[in-house]
mmCIF file of C-alpha atoms in Angstrom:
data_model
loop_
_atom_site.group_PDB
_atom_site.id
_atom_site.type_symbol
_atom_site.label_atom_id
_atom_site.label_comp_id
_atom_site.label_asym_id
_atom_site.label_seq_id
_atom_site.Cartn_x
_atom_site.Cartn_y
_atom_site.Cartn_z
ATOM 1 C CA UNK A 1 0.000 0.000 0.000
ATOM 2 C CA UNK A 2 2.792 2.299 1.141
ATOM 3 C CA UNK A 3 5.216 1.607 -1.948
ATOM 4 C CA UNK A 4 1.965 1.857 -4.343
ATOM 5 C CA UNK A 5 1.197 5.764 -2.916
ATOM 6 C CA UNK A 6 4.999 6.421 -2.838
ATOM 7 C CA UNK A 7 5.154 5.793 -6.801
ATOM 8 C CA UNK A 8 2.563 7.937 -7.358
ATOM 9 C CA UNK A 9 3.648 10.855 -5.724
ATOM 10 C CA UNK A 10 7.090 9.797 -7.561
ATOM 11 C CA UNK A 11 5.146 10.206 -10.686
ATOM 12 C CA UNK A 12 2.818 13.320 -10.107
ATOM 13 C CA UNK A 13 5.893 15.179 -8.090
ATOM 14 C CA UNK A 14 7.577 16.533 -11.838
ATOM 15 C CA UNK A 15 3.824 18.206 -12.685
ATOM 16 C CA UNK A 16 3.989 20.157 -9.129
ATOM 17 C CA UNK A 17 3.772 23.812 -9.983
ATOM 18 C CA UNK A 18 5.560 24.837 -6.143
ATOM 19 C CA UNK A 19 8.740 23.301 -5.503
ATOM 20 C CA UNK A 20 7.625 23.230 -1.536
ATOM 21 C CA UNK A 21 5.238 20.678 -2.000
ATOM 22 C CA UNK A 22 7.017 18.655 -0.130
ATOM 23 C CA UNK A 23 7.548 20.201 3.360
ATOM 24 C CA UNK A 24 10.546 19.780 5.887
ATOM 25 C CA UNK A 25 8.323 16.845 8.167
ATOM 26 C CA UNK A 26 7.793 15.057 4.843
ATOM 27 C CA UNK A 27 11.386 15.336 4.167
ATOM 28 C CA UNK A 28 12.045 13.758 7.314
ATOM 29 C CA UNK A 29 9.693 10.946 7.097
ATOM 30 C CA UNK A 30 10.808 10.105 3.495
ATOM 31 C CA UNK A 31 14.830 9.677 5.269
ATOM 32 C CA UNK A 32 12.946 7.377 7.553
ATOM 33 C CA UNK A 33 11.095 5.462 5.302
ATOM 34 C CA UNK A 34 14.725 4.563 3.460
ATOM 35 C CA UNK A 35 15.462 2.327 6.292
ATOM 36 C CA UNK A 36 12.464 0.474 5.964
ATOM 37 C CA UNK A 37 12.138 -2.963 5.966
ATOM 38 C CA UNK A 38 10.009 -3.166 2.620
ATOM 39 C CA UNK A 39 12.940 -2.803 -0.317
ATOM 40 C CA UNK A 40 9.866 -1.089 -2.839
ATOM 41 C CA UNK A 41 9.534 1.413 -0.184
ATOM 42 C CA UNK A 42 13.035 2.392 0.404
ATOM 43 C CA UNK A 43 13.848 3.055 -2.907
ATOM 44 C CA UNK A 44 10.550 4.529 -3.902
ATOM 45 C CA UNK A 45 11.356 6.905 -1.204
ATOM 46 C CA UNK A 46 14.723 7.367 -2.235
ATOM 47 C CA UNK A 47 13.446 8.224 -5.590
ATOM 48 C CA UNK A 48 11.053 11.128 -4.311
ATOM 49 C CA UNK A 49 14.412 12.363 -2.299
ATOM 50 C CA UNK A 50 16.083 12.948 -5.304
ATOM 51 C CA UNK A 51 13.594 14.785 -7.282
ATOM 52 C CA UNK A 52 13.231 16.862 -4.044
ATOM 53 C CA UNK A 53 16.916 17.108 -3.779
ATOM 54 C CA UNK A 54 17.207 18.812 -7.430
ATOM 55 C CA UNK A 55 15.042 21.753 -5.816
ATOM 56 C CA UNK A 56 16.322 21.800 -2.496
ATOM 57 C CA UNK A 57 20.128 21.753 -2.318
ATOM 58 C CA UNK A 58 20.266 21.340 1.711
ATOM 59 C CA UNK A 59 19.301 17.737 1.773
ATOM 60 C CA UNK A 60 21.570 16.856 -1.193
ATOM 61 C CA UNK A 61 24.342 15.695 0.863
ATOM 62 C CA UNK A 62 22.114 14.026 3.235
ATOM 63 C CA UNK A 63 20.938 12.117 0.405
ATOM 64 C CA UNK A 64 23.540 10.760 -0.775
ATOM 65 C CA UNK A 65 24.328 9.356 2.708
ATOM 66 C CA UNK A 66 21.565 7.841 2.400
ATOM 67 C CA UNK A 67 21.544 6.227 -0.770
ATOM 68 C CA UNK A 68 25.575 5.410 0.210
ATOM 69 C CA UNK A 69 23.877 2.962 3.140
ATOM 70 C CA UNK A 70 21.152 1.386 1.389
ATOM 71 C CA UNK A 71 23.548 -0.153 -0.864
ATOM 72 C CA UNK A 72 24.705 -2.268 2.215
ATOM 73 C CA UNK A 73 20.970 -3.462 2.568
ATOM 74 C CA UNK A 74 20.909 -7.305 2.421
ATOM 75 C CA UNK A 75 17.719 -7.401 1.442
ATOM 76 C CA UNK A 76 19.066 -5.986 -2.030
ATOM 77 C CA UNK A 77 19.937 -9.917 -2.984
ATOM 78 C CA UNK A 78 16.473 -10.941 -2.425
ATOM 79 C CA UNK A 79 14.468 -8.331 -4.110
ATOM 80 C CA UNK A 80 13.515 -7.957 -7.388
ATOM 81 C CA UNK A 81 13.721 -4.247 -7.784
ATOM 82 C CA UNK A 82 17.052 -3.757 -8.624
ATOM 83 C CA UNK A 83 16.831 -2.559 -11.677
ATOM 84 C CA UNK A 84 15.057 0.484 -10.125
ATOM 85 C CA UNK A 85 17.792 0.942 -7.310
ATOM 86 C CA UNK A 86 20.750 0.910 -10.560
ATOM 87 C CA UNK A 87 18.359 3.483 -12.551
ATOM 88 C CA UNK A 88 18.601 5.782 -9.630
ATOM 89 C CA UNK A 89 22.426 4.980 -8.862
ATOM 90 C CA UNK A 90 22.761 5.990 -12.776
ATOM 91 C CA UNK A 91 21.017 9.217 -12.425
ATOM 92 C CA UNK A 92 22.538 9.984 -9.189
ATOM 93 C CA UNK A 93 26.031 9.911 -10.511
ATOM 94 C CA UNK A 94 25.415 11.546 -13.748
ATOM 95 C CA UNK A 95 24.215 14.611 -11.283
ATOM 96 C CA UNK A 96 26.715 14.834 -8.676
ATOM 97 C CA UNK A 97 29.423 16.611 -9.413
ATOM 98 C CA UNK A 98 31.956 16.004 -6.273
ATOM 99 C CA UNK A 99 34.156 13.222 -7.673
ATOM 100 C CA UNK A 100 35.292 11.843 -4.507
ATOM 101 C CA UNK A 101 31.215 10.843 -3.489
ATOM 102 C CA UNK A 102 30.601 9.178 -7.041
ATOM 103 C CA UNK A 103 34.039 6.826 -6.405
ATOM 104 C CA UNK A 104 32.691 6.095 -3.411
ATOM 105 C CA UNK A 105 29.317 4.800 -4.266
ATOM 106 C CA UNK A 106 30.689 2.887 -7.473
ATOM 107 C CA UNK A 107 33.243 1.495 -4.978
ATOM 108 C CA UNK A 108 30.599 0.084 -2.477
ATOM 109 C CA UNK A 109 28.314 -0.557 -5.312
ATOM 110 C CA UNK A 110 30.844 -2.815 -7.093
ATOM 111 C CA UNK A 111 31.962 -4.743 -3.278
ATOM 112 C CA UNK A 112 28.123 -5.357 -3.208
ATOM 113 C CA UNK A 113 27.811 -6.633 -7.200
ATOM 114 C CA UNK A 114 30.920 -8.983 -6.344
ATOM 115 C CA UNK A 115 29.022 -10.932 -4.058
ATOM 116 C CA UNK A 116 25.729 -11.023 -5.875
ATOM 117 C CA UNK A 117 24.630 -13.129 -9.106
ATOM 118 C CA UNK A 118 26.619 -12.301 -12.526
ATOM 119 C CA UNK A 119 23.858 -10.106 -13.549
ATOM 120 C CA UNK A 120 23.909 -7.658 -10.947
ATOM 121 C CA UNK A 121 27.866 -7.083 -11.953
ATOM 122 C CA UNK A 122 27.412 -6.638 -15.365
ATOM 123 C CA UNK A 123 24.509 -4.148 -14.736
ATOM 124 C CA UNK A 124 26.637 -2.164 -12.096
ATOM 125 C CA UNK A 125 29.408 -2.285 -14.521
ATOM 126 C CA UNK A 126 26.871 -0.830 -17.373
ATOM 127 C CA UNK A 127 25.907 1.690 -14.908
ATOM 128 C CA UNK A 128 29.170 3.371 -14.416
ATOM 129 C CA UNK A 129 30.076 2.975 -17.557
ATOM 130 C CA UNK A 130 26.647 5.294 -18.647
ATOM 131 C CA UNK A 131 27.073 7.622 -15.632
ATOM 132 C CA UNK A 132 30.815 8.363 -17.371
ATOM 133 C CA UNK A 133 29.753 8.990 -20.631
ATOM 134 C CA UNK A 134 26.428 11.307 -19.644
ATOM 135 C CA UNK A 135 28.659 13.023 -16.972
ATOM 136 C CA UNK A 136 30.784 15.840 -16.035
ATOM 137 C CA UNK A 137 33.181 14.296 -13.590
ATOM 138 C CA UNK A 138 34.270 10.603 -14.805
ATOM 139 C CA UNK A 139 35.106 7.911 -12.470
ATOM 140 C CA UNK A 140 38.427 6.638 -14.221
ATOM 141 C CA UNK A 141 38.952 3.143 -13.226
ATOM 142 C CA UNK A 142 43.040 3.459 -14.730
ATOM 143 C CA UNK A 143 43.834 6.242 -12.542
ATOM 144 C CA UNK A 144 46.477 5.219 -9.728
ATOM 145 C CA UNK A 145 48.142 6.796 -7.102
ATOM 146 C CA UNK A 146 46.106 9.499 -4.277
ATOM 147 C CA UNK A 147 44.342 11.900 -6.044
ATOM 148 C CA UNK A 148 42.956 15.255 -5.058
ATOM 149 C CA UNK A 149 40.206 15.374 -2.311
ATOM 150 C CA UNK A 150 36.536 16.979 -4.766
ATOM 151 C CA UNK A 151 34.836 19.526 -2.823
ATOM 152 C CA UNK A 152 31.616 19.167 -2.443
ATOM 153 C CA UNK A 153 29.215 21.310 -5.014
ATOM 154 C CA UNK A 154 26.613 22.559 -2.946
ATOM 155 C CA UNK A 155 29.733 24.533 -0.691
ATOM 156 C CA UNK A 156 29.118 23.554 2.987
ATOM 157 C CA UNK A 157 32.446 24.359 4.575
ATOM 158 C CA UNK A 158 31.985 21.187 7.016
ATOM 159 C CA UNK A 159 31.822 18.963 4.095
ATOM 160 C CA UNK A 160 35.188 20.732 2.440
ATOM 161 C CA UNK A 161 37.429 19.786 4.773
ATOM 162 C CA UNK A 162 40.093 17.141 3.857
ATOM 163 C CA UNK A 163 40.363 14.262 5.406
ATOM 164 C CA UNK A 164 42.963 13.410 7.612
ATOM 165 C CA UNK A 165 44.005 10.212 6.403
ATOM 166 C CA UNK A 166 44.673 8.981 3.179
ATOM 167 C CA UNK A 167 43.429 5.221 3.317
ATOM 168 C CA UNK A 168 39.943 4.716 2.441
ATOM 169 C CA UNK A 169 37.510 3.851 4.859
ATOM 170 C CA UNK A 170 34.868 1.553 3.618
ATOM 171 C CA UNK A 171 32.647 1.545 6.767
ATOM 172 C CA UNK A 172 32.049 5.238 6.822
ATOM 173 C CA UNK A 173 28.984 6.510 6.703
ATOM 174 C CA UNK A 174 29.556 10.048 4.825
ATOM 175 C CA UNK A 175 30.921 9.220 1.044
ATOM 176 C CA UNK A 176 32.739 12.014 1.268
ATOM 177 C CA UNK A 177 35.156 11.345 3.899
ATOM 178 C CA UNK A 178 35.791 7.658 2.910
ATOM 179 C CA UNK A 179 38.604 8.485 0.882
ATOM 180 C CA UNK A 180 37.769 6.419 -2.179
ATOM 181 C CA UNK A 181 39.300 8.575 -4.511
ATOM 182 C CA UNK A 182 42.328 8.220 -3.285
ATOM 183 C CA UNK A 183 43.446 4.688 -3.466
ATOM 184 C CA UNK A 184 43.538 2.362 -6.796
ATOM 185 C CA UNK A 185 39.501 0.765 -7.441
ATOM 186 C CA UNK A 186 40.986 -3.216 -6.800
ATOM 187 C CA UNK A 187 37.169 -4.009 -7.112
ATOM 188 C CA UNK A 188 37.942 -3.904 -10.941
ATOM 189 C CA UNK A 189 40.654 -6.630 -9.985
ATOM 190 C CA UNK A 190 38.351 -9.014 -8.171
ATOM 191 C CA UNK A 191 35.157 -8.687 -11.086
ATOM 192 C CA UNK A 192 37.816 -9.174 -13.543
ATOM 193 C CA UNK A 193 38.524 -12.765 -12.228
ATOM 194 C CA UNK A 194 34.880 -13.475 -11.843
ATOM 195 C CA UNK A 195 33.846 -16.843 -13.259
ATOM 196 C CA UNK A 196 31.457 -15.587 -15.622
ATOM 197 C CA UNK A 197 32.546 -14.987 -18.630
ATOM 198 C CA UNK A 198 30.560 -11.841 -19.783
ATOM 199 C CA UNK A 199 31.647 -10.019 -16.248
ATOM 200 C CA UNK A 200 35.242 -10.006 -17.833
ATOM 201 C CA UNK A 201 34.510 -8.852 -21.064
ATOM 202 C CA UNK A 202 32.900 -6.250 -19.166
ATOM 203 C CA UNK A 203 35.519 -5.239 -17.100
ATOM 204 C CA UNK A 204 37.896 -5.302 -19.824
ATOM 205 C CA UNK A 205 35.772 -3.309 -22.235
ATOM 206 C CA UNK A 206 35.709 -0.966 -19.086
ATOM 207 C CA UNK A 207 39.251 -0.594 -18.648
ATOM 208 C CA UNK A 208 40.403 -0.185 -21.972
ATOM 209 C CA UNK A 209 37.754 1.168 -24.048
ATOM 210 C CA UNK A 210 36.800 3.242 -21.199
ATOM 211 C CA UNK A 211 33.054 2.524 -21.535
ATOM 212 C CA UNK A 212 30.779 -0.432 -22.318
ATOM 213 C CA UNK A 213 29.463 -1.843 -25.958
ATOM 214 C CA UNK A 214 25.984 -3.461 -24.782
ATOM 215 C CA UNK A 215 22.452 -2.821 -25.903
ATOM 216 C CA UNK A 216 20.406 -5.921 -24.043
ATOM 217 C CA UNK A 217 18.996 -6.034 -20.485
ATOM 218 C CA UNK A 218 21.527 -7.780 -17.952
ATOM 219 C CA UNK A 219 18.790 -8.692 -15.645
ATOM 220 C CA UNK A 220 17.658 -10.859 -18.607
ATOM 221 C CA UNK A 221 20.726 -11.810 -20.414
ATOM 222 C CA UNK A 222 22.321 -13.093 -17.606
ATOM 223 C CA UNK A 223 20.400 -14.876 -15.728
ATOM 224 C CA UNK A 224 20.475 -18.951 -14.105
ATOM 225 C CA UNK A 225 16.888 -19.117 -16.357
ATOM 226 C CA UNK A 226 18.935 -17.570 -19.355
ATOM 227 C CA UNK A 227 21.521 -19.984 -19.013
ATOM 228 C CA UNK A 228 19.147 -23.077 -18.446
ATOM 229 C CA UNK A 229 17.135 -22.375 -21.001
ATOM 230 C CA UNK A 230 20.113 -22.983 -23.181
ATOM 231 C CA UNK A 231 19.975 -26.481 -22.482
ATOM 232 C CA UNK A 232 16.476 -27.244 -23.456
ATOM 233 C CA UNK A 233 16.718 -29.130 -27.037
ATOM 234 C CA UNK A 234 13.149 -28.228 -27.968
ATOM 235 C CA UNK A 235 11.508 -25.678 -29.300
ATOM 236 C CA UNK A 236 8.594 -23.953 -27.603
ATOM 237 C CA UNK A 237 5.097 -25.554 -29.078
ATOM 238 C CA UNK A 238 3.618 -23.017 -31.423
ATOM 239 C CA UNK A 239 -0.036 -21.532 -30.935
ATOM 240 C CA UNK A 240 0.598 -22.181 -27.334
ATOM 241 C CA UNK A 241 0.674 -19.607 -24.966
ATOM 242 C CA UNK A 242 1.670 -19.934 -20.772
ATOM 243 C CA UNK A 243 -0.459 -18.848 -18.514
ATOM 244 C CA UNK A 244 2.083 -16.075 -17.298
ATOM 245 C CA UNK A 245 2.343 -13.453 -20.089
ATOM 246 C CA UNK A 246 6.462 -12.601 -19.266
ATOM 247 C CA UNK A 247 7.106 -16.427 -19.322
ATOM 248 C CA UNK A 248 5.889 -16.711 -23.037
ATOM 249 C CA UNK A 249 7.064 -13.792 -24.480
ATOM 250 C CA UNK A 250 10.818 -14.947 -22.759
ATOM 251 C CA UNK A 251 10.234 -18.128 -24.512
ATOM 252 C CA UNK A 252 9.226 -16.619 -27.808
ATOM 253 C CA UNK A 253 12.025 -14.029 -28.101
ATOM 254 C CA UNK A 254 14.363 -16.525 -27.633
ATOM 255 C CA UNK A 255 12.881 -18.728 -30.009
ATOM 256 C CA UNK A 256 14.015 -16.625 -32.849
ATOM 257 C CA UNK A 257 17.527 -16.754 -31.737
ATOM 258 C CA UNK A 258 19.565 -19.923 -33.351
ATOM 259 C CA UNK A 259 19.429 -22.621 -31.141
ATOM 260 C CA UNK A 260 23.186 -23.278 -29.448
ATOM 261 C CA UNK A 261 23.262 -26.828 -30.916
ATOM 262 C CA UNK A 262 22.139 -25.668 -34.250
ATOM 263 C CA UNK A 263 23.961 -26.044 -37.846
ATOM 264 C CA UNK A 264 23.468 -21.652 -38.103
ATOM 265 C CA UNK A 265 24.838 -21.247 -34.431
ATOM 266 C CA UNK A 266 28.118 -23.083 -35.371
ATOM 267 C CA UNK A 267 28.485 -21.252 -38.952
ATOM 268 C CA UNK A 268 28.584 -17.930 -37.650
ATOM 269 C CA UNK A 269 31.773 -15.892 -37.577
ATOM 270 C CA UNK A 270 33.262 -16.661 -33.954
ATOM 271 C CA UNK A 271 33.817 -12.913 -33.170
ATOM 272 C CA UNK A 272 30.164 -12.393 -33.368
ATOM 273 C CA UNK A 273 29.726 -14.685 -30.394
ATOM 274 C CA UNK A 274 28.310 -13.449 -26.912
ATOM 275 C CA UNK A 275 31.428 -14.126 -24.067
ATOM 276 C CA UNK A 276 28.466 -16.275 -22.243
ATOM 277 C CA UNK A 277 28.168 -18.459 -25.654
ATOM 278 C CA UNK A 278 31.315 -18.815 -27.006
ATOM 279 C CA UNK A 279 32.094 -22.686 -24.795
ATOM 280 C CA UNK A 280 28.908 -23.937 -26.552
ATOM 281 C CA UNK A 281 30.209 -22.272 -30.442
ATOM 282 C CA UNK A 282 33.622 -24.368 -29.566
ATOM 283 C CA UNK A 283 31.767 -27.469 -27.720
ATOM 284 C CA UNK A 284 29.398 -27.564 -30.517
ATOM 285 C CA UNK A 285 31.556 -26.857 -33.294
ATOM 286 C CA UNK A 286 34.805 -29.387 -31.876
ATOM 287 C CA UNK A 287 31.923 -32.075 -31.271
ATOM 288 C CA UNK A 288 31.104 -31.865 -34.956
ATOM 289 C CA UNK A 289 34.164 -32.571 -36.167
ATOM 290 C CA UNK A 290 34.730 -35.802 -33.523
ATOM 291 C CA UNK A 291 31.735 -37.068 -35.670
ATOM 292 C CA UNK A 292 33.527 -36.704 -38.809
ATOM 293 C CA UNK A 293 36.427 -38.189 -37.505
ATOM 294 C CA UNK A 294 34.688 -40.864 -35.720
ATOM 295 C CA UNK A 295 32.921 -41.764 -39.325
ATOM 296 C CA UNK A 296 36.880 -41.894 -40.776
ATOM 297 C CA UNK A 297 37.356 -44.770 -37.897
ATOM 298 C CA UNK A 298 34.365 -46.146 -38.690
ATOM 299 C CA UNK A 299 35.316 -47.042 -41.933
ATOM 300 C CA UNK A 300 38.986 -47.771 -41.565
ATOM 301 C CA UNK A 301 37.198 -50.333 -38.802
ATOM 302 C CA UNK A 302 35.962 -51.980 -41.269
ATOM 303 C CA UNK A 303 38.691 -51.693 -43.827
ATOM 304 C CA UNK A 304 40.321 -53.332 -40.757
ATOM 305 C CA UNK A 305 38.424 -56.216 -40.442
ATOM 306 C CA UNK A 306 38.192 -56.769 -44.210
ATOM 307 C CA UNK A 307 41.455 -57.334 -43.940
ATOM 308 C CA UNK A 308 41.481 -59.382 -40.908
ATOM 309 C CA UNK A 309 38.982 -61.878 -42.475
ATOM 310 C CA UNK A 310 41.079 -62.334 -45.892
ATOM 311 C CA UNK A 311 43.952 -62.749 -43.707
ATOM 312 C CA UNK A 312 42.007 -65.815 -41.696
ATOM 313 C CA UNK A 313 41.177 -67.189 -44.865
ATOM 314 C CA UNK A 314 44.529 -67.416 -45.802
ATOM 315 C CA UNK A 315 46.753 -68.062 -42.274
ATOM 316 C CA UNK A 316 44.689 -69.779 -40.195
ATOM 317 C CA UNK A 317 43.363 -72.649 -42.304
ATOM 318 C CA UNK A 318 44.467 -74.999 -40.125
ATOM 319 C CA UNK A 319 43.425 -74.097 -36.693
ATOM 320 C CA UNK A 320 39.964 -74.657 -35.439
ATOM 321 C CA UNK A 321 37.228 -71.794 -35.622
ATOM 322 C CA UNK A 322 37.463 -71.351 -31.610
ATOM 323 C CA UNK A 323 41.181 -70.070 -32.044
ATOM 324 C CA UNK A 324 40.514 -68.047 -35.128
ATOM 325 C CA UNK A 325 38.010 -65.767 -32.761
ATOM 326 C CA UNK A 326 40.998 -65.650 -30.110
ATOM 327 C CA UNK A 327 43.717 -64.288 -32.596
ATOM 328 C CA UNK A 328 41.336 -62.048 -34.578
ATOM 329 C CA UNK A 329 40.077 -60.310 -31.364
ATOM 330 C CA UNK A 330 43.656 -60.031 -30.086
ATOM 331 C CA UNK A 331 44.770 -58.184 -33.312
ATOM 332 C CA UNK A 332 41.877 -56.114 -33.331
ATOM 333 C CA UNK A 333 42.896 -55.275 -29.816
ATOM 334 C CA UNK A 334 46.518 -54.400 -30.869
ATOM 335 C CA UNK A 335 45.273 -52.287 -34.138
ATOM 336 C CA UNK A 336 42.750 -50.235 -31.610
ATOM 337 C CA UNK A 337 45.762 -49.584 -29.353
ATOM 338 C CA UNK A 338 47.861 -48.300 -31.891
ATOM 339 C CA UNK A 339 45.595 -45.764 -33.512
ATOM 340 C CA UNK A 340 44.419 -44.283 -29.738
ATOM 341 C CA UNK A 341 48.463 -43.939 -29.176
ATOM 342 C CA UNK A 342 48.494 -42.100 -32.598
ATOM 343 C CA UNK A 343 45.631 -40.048 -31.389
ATOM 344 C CA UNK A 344 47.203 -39.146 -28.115
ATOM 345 C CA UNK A 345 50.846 -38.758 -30.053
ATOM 346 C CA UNK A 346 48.762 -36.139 -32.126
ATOM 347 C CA UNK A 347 47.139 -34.392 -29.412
ATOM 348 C CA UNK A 348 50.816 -34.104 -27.857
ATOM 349 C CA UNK A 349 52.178 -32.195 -30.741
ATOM 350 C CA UNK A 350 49.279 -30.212 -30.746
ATOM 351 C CA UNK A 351 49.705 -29.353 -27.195
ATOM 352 C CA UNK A 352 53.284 -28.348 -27.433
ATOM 353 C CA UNK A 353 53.175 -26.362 -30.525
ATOM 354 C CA UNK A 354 50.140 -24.433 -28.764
ATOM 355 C CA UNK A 355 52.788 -23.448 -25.499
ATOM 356 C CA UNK A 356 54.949 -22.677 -28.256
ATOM 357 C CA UNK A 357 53.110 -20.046 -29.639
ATOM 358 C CA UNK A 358 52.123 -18.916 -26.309
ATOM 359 C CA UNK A 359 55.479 -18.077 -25.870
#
């Protein structure tokens, strides 16, 4: 009920003719309702705090404090409104202009990301990476060494004041004084090793490029039912339709998309391929040509016991038909030795030619 009023006012609030619709008291109950247990609420009421913040440059800093500590919230794992929380990270940082504050909150926001699902990096990781390019100030994730302490914009001379020390403070409540602008972002370091492949790319892309080359929607993409789903040999039935609307259009959108194990997957160039598809392009692909190669064997199999037969004819003419069995399935038993010791020869010189090159 609370969240539901709270997004209306959230949407009627820009069509306000007075800026002091919002009084003080309701200022004050908005900061409480951020701590509230309810995740919609919070940031539903952080969302009214920063339209009222655009007007009202006293409880700027204050909200930033306050959107600084709900990124701790452990209830952010759980819900599933975090696409509304990163829209209003994304907007914050584009308008804040004190450098030192927006490290900060990418800082904690990337900690929190490195704990969470893949998704939730990648779209924290898309986030800065839009805040940079729609901003003033740019968080540069290359930069090294201490830099210069950002004053704050709105000039309160208790919010100026440098901080004493020069290691960065994680725990602190004010962004400001946590010193995360002065000390290298090593939260680039830890996503970077991630085991998801499409977190890399994005820190990569990040690092050198200086900005990120996606146009999908990470809370999609990236899912465990994204991933699944990319198991499931079957296409959807057609002129069916699930009883929950988001279900089938999921299921339809990605039924246009060439299946993984598909002829069209495999023939497409292999720098076209998504970082979380390119094991099944090479699984799919390398266990294509094992077929082929398995046909070859097939056939020199039975080359092999062509052979074998005309050569029973011939040698054992004499012996009885119990030991002709015997010595045919012994030499058929040396013959399949030597060609797996060719194979695994084969795969040697492979192997050392590709450390070779490595080097």
């Amino acid at each position: 009920m609370l969240g539901g009023l709270l997004t209306g006012v959230n949407r009627a609030y820009p069509y306000t003719a007075s800026q002091d619709a919002i009084t003080k008291d309701n200022v004050d109950t908005l900061f409480k309702l951020v701590y509230n247990d309810n995740f919609n609420v919070s940031v539903q009421s952080l969302m009214l705090l920063y339209q009222v913040s655009g007007s009202k440059s006293d409880i700027c800093n204050r909200y930033y404090q306050a959107l600084y500590s709900k990124l701790v919230d452990p209830t952010i794992s759980k819900s599933s409104k975090k696409s509304l929380l990163l829209n209003l990270i994304y907007k914050s940082l584009k308008r804040d202009t004190a450098v030192a504050r927006k490290i900060a909150i990418a800082r904690r926001l990337l900690q929190v990301s490195n704990l969470d699902e893949p998704f939730l990096a990648c779209a924290s990781l898309y986030t800065i990476s839009e805040a940079n390019k729609n901003s003033i100030t740019n968080i540069d994730p290359t930069e090294k060494g201490p830099r210069q302490s950002e004053e704050s914009s709105q000039g309160n001379e208790s919010e100026s004041k440098t901080p004493k020390s020069d290691s960065y403070s994680a725990g602190i409540r004010n962004p400001l004084y946590s010193n995360a602008d002065r000390q290298d972002l090593w939260e680039f370091s830890l996503l970077s090793r991630n085991f998801h492949p499409s977190v890399n790319e994005f820190v990569s892309s990040l690092l050198v490029d200086g900005e990120v080359s996606y146009s999908g929607d990470p809370f999609n993409d990236f899912t465990r039912i994204k991933f699944l789903d990319k198991f499931v040999f079957k296409n959807p039935k057609k002129g069916v339709k699930a009883a929950n609307k988001k279900f089938y259009s999921r299921n339809q959108a990605d039924s246009e998309l060439p299946q993984v194990y598909s002829s069209e997957f495999r023939e497409q160039n292999a720098n076209k391929i998504n970082a979380d598809e390119r094991f099944f392009f090479e699984y799919f692909k390398a266990q294509k040509t094992s077929k082929v190669v398995d046909e070859e064997d097939k056939d020199d199999d039975a080359t092999e016991t062509e052979a074998l037969d005309f050569a029973n004819e011939i040698k054992f003419a004499s012996t009885t038909k119990q030991d002709k069995k015997k010595r045919v399935v012994k030499l058929k038993r040396k013959m399949r030795i030597m060609r797996q010791t060719r194979d695994l020869i084969t795969a040697m010189e492979t192997l050392m030619m590709k450390k070779m090159e490595l080097k």
